[in-house]
Each structure stands twice: as structure tokens, then as C-alpha cells.
CSV table of C-alpha atoms and ligand atoms in Angstrom, one decimal:
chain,number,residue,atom,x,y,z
A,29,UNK,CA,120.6,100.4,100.0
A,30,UNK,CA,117.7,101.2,101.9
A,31,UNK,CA,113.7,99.5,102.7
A,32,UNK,CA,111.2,100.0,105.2
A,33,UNK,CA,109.8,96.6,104.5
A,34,UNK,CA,110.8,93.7,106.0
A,35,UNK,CA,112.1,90.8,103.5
A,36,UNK,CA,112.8,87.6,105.2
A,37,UNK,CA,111.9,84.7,103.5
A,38,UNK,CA,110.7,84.7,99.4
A,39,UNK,CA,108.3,82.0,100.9
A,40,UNK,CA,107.2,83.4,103.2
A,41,UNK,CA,106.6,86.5,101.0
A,42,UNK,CA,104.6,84.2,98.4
A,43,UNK,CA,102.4,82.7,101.3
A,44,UNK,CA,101.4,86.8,102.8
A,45,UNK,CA,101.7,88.8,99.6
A,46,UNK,CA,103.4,87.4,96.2
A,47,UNK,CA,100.2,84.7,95.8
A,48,UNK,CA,98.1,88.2,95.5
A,49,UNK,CA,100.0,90.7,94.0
A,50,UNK,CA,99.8,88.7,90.9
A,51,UNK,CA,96.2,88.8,90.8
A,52,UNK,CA,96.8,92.6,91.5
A,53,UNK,CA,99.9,93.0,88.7
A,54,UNK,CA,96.9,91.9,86.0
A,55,UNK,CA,94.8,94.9,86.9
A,56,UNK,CA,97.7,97.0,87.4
A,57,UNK,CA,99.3,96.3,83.5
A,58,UNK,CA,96.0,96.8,82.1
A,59,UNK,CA,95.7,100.3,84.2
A,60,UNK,CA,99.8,101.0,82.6
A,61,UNK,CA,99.7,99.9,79.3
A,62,UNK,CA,102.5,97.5,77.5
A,63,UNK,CA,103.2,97.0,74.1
A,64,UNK,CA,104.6,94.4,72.5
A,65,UNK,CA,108.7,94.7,72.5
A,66,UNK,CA,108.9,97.7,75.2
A,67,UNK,CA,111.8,97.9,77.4
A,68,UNK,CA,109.7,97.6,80.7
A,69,UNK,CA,111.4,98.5,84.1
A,70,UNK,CA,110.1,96.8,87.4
A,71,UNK,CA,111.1,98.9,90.1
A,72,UNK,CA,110.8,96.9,93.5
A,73,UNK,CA,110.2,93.5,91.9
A,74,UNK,CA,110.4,91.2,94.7
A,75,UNK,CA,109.6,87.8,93.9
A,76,UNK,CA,108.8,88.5,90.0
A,77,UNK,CA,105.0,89.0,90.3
A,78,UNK,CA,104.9,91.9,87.8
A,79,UNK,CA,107.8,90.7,85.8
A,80,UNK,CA,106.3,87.5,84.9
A,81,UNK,CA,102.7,89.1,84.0
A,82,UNK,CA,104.2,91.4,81.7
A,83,UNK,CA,106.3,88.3,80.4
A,84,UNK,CA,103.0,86.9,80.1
A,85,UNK,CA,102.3,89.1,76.9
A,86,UNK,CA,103.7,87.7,73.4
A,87,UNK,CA,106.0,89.3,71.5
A,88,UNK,CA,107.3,91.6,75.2
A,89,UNK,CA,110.0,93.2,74.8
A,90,UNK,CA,113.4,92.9,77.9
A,91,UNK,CA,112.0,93.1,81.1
A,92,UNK,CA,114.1,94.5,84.0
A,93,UNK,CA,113.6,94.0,87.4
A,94,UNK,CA,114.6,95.7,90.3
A,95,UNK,CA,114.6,95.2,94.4
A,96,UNK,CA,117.1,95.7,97.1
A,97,UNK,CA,116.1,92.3,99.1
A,98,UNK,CA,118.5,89.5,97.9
A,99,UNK,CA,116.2,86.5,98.8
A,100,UNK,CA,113.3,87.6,96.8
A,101,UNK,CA,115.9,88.8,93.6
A,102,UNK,CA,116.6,84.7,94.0
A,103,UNK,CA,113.2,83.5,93.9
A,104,UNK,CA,112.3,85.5,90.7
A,105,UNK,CA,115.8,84.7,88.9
A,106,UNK,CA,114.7,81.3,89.6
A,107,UNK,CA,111.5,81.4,87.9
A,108,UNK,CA,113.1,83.0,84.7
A,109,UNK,CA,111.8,80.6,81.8
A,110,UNK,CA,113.2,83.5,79.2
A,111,UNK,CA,116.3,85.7,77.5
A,112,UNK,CA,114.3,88.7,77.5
A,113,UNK,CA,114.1,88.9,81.4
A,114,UNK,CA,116.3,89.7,84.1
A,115,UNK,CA,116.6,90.8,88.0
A,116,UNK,CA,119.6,92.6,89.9
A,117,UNK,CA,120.0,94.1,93.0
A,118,UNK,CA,119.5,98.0,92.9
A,119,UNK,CA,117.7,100.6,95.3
A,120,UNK,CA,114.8,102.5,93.6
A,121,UNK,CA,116.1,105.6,94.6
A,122,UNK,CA,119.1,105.8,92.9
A,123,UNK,CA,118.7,103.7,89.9
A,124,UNK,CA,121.7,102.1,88.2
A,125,UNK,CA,120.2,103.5,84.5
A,126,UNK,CA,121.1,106.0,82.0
A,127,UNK,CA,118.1,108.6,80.9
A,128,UNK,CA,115.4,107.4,78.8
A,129,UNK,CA,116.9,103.6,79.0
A,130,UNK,CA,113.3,102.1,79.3
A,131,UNK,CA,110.3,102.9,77.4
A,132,UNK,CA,108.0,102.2,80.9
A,133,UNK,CA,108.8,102.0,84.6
A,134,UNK,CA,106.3,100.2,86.8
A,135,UNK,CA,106.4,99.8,90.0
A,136,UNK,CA,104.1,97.3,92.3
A,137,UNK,CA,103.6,97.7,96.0
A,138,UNK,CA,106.7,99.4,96.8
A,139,UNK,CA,106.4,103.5,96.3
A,140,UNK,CA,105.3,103.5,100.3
A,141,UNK,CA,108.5,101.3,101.0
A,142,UNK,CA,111.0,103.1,100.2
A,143,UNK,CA,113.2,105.7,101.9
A,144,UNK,CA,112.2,108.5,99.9
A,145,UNK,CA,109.2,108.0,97.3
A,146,UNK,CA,109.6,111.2,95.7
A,147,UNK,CA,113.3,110.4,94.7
A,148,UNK,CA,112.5,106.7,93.6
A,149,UNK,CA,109.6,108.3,91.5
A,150,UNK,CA,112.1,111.0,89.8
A,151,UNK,CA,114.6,108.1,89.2
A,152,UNK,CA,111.2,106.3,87.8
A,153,UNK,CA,111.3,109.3,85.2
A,154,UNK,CA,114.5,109.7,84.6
A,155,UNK,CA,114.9,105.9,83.0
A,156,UNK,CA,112.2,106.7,81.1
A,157,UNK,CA,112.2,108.1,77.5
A,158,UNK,CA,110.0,111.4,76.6
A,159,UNK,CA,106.7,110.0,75.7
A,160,UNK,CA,107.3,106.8,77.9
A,161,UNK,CA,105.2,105.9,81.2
A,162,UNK,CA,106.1,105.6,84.6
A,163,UNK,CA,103.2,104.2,86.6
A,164,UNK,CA,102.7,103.0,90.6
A,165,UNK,CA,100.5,101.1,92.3
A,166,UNK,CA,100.0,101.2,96.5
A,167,UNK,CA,98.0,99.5,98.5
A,168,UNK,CA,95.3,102.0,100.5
A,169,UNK,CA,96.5,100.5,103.5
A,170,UNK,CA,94.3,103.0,105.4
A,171,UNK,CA,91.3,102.7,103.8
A,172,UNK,CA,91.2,99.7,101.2
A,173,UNK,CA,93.1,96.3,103.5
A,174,UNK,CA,89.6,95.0,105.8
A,175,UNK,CA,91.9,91.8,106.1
A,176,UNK,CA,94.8,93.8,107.5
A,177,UNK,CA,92.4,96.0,109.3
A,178,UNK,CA,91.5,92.9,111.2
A,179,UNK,CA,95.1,92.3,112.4
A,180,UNK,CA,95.7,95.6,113.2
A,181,UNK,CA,92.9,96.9,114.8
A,182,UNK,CA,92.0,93.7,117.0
A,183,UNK,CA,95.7,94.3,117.9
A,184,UNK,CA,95.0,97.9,119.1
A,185,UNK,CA,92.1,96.8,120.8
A,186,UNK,CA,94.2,94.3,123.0
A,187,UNK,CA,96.7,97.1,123.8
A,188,UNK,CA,99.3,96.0,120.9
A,189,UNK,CA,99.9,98.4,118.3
A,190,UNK,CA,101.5,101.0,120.1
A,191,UNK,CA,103.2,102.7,117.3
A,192,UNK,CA,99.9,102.6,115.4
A,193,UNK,CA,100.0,104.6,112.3
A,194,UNK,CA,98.3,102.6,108.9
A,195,UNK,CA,98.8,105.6,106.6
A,196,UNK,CA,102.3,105.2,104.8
A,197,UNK,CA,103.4,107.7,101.7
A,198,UNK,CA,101.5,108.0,98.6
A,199,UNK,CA,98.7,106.2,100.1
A,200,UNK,CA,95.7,108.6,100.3
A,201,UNK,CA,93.3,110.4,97.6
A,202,UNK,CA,95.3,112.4,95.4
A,203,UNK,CA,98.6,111.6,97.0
A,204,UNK,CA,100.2,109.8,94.1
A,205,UNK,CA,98.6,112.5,90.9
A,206,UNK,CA,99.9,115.9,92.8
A,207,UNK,CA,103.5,113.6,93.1
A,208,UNK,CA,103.1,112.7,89.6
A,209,UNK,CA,102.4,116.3,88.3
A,210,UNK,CA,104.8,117.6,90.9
A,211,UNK,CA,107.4,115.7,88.7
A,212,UNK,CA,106.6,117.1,85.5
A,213,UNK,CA,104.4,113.9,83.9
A,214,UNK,CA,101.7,115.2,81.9
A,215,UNK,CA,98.3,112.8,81.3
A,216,UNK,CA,98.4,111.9,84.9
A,217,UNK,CA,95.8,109.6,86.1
A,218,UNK,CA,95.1,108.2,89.8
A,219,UNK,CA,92.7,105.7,90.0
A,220,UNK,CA,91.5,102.9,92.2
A,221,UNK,CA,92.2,98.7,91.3
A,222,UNK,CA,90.2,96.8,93.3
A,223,UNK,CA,90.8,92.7,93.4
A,224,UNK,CA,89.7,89.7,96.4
A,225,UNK,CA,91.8,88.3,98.9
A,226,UNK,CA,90.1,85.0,99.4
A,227,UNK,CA,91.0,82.8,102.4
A,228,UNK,CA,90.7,79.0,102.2
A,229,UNK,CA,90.1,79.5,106.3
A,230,UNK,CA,92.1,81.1,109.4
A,231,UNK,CA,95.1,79.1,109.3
A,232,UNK,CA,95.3,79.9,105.8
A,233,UNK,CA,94.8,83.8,106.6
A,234,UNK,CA,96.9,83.9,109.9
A,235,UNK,CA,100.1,81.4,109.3
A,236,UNK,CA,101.6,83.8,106.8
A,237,UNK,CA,101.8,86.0,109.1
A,238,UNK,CA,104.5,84.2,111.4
A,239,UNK,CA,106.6,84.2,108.5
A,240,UNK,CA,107.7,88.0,109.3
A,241,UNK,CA,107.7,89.6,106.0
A,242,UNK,CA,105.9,92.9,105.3
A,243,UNK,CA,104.8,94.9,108.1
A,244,UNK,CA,102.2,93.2,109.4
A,245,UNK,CA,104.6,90.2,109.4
A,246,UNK,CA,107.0,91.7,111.7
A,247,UNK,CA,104.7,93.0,113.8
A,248,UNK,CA,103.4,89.7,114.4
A,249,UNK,CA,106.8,88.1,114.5
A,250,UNK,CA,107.9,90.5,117.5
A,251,UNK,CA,105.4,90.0,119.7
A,252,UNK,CA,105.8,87.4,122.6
A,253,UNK,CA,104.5,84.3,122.7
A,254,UNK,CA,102.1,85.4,125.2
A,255,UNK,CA,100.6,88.3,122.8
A,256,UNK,CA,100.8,86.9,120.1
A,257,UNK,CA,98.2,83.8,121.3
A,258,UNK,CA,96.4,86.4,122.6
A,259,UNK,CA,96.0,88.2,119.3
A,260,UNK,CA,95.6,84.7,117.6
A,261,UNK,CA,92.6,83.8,119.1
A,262,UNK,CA,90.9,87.4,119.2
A,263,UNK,CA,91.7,87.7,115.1
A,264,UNK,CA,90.1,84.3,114.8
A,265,UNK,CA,87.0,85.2,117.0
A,266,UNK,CA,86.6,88.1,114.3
A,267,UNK,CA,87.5,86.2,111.3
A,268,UNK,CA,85.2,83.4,112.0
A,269,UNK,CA,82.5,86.4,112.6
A,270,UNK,CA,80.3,83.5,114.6
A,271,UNK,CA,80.2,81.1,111.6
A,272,UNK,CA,82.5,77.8,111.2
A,273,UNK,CA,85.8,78.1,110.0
A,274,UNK,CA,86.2,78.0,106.2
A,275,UNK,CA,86.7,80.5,103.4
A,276,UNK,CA,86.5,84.2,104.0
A,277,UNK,CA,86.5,87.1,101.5
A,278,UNK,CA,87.7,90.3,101.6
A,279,UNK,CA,87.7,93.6,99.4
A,280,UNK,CA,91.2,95.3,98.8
A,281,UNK,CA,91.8,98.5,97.1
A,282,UNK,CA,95.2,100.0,95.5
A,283,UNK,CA,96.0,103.6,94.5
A,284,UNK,CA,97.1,103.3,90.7
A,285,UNK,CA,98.8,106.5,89.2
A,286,UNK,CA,100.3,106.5,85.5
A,287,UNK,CA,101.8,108.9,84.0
A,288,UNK,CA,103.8,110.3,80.9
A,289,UNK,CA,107.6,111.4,80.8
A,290,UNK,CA,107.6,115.3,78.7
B,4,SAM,C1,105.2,94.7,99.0
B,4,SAM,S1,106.7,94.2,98.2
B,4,SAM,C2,106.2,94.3,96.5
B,4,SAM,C3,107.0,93.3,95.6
B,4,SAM,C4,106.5,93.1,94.3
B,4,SAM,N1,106.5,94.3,93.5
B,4,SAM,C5,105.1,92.5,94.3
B,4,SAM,O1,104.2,93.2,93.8
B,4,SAM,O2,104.9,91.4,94.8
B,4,SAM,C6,107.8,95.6,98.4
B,4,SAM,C7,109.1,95.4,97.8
B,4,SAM,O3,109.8,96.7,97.7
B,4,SAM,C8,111.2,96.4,97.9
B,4,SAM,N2,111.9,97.6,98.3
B,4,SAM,C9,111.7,98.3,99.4
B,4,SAM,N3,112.5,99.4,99.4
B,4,SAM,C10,113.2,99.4,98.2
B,4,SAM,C11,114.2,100.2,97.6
B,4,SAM,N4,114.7,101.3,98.2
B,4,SAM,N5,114.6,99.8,96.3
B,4,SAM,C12,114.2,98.7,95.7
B,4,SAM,N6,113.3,97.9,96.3
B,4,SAM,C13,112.8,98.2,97.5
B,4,SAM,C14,111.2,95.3,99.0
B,4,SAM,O4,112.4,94.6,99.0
B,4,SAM,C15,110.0,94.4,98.5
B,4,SAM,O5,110.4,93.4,97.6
């Protein structure tokens, strides 16, 4: 089984990601769809965030998740309050599924992770029945992430981020519809979901990042001690933007593309 995202700690995950992706999974089930008693698929389910908003809908139907890290597959078995919902270990690129087994596939934050996001969307479409949906959602890590922007590009001012590179698959205008269409959905629909990250101050914005999950965690994780004060106290310069420490705002955007299996 393969990732391209670093999975360390389901904590540690909550603290730099799972605490927002559930404010994102809202917007990102309204852009889908459910209906009540639909076999649902959550491809890449980490520590449940999707899951458990689509459990949040009386009358759903079984909800399956998916992820290939085991500590995060704990975390959301952990949280399982219901029958109806369960988690195993399985890479999104070769799904463990018969055809048409669900009647949607969702998938949250994970399309630019994996090894091959074309194949883990033509799995996506395989589990799901004709007339079923299969929808993503990415975050524009380019263009969308000013908090992450912060990170990395004070780090590339200071000589850090060598391997620089924020674009990852699936992530820019039109990327996710021509892959959709490419696999033979029809009513395909790329749009953009837009939610806050709101920080209570920098400690609250920067700790999760020692934790070393997700890219920005591990990039922070392997630097020295040396570079990584260094990058501290220029990130907090920015954050703090001349003003005391305290809560901080910031805009993030996510590609969302749904669409239906012929
Ligand atoms: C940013 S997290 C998103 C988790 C969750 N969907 C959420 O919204 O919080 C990316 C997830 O993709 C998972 N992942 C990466 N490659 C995968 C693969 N090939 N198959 C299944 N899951 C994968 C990681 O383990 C991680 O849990």
C-alpha cells in the first residue's frame, strides 16, 4: 500500500488538519449529495472526518471507510457510536470492492496523495453503481492555503524549501472535471468550497506542525533544530503582521468535482 502523505500520529493529525476538514466535509456533502440509506464509500478516511458528517444525517444508510494509515483507521474506529459504520485498511488504488458495491464514493483531501490519482479515481467509479456519484475534494494548495503559504514561503525566503514545488495532482482549474470526464462520468461539476482556518494565536497555528503529519508537518519535523527556530520566529514575525499575538484568520479554498457513474 502506498501514500505520499505522512501519517504519524491521529493527534497530531486532529491538531494540523482533522479539527478543519470537518468544517470542510459539511461543505463538501452538501456539494456531493447523500440520501438517506445510501451505501456511502469514504475513500482516504483518515481519522473519520467525512465518515462521521455523513453519519450525522438521520436515516444514512452503511458508511465505509477507507485509508491505508493504521493509526488514523484507529482513531476513527474509536469514535464509531453506530452499526451502520465501519473502517478497514485498504489503498484507494486498488479498492477491495466488487462493481457498483456503493451507491456514492467520496473522497476528502486525499486524490493529491495518492500514488496514482487517476487509478484511485477509476477504482472510485468502479464501486459505484450506474447512476451513483463519485465525488473529490482537494485542497488548492497553490493557490487557496495563505496559512500554509506562510510556512512555506517564509521558508523559501530563509533558504529552506529546496524541493519547493506547492502544486500536487488534481490541484489546479479544471484539473479534477477533464479527469472526471476523462473517466467516462457524465454531469461533471468542478467547483470551489471555500471555509476559515481560524487561529486562537501562533502557538495554536505553529505547534501542529511539530507533530509531523502532512507535508508541511514533515517538512517542519526534518529540519534542524537550528532551522527550524529560525523558521519559528520568521513565521511568527509574519503571523503576528506587527499586531499582538492572538487570533488570526485565514481564507482556504478546495477544488470539489462530482460526478455520475454511466
Ligand atoms: C489529508 S488526509 C485526509 C483525511 C480525511 N479524508 C480528512 O478529510 O481529514 C489524507 C489521507 O489520505 C490517506 N491516503 C494517502 N494515500 C492513500 C492511499 N493510496 N489509499 C488510501 N488512503 C490514502 C492518508 O493516509 C491520509 O489519511
Amino acid at each position: 500500500m502506498s501514500s505520499g502523505f505522512s501519517a504519524r500520529s491521529a493527534e497530531g493529525y486532529e491538531q494540523m488538519m482533522g479539527r478543519w476538514s470537518r468544517k470542510l466535509a459539511r461543505g463538501f456533502v452538501d456539494f456531493a449529495g447523500q440520501r438517506p440509506g445510501e451505501a456511502i464509500l469514504d475513500v482516504g478516511c483518515g481519522t473519520g472526518s467525512l465518515t462521521y458528517t455523513l453519519a450525522e444525517m438521520a436515516g444514512h444508510g452503511p458508511l465505509t471507510g477507507i485509508d491505508v494509515a493504521e493509526p488514523y483507521l484507529a482513531y476513527a474506529r474509536s469514535r464509531s457510536a453506530g452499526e451502520d459504520i465501519s473502517f478497514q485498511r485498504a489503498d484507494a488504488t486498488d479498492l477491495p470492492f466488487g462493481d457498483g458495491a456503493f451507491d456514492r464514493a467520496l473522497s476528502c483531501l486525499v486524490l493529491q496523495f495518492t500514488p496514482d490519482p487517476a487509478k484511485a479515481l477509476s477504482e472510485m467509479a468502479r464501486v459505484v453503481r450506474p447512476g451513483g456519484v463519485v465525488a473529490a475534494c482537494v485542497w488548492d494548495s497553490y493557490g487557496g492555503m495563505p496559512h500554509l503559504r506562510l510556512l512555506w514561503d517564509t521558508a523559501s525566503a530563509l533558504g529552506l524549501d529546496r524541493d519547493r514545488s506547492l502544486f500536487r495532482p488534481m490541484s489546479t482549474d479544471g484539473e479534477m472535471a477533464a479527469a472526471w470526464r476523462a473517466e467516462g462520468l457524465r454531469d461533471v461539476v468542478q467547483d470551489t468550497l471555500v471555509m476559515r482556518f481560524t487561529f486562537e494565536d501562533f502557538d495554536d497555528y505553529w505547534s501542529p506542525f511539530l507533530g509531523g503529519d502532512g507535508p508541511a508537518g514533515q517538512f517542519v519535523a526534518g529540519l534542524g533544530e537550528a532551522d527550524c527556530d529560525r523558521l519559528r520566529a520568521q513565521a511568527r514575525h509574519v503571523f503576528l503582521s506587527g499586531r499582538p499575538d492572538g487570533r488570526r484568520s485565514f481564507v482556504a479554498a478546495a477544488w470539489a468535482c462530482r460526478g455520475v457513474v454511466m
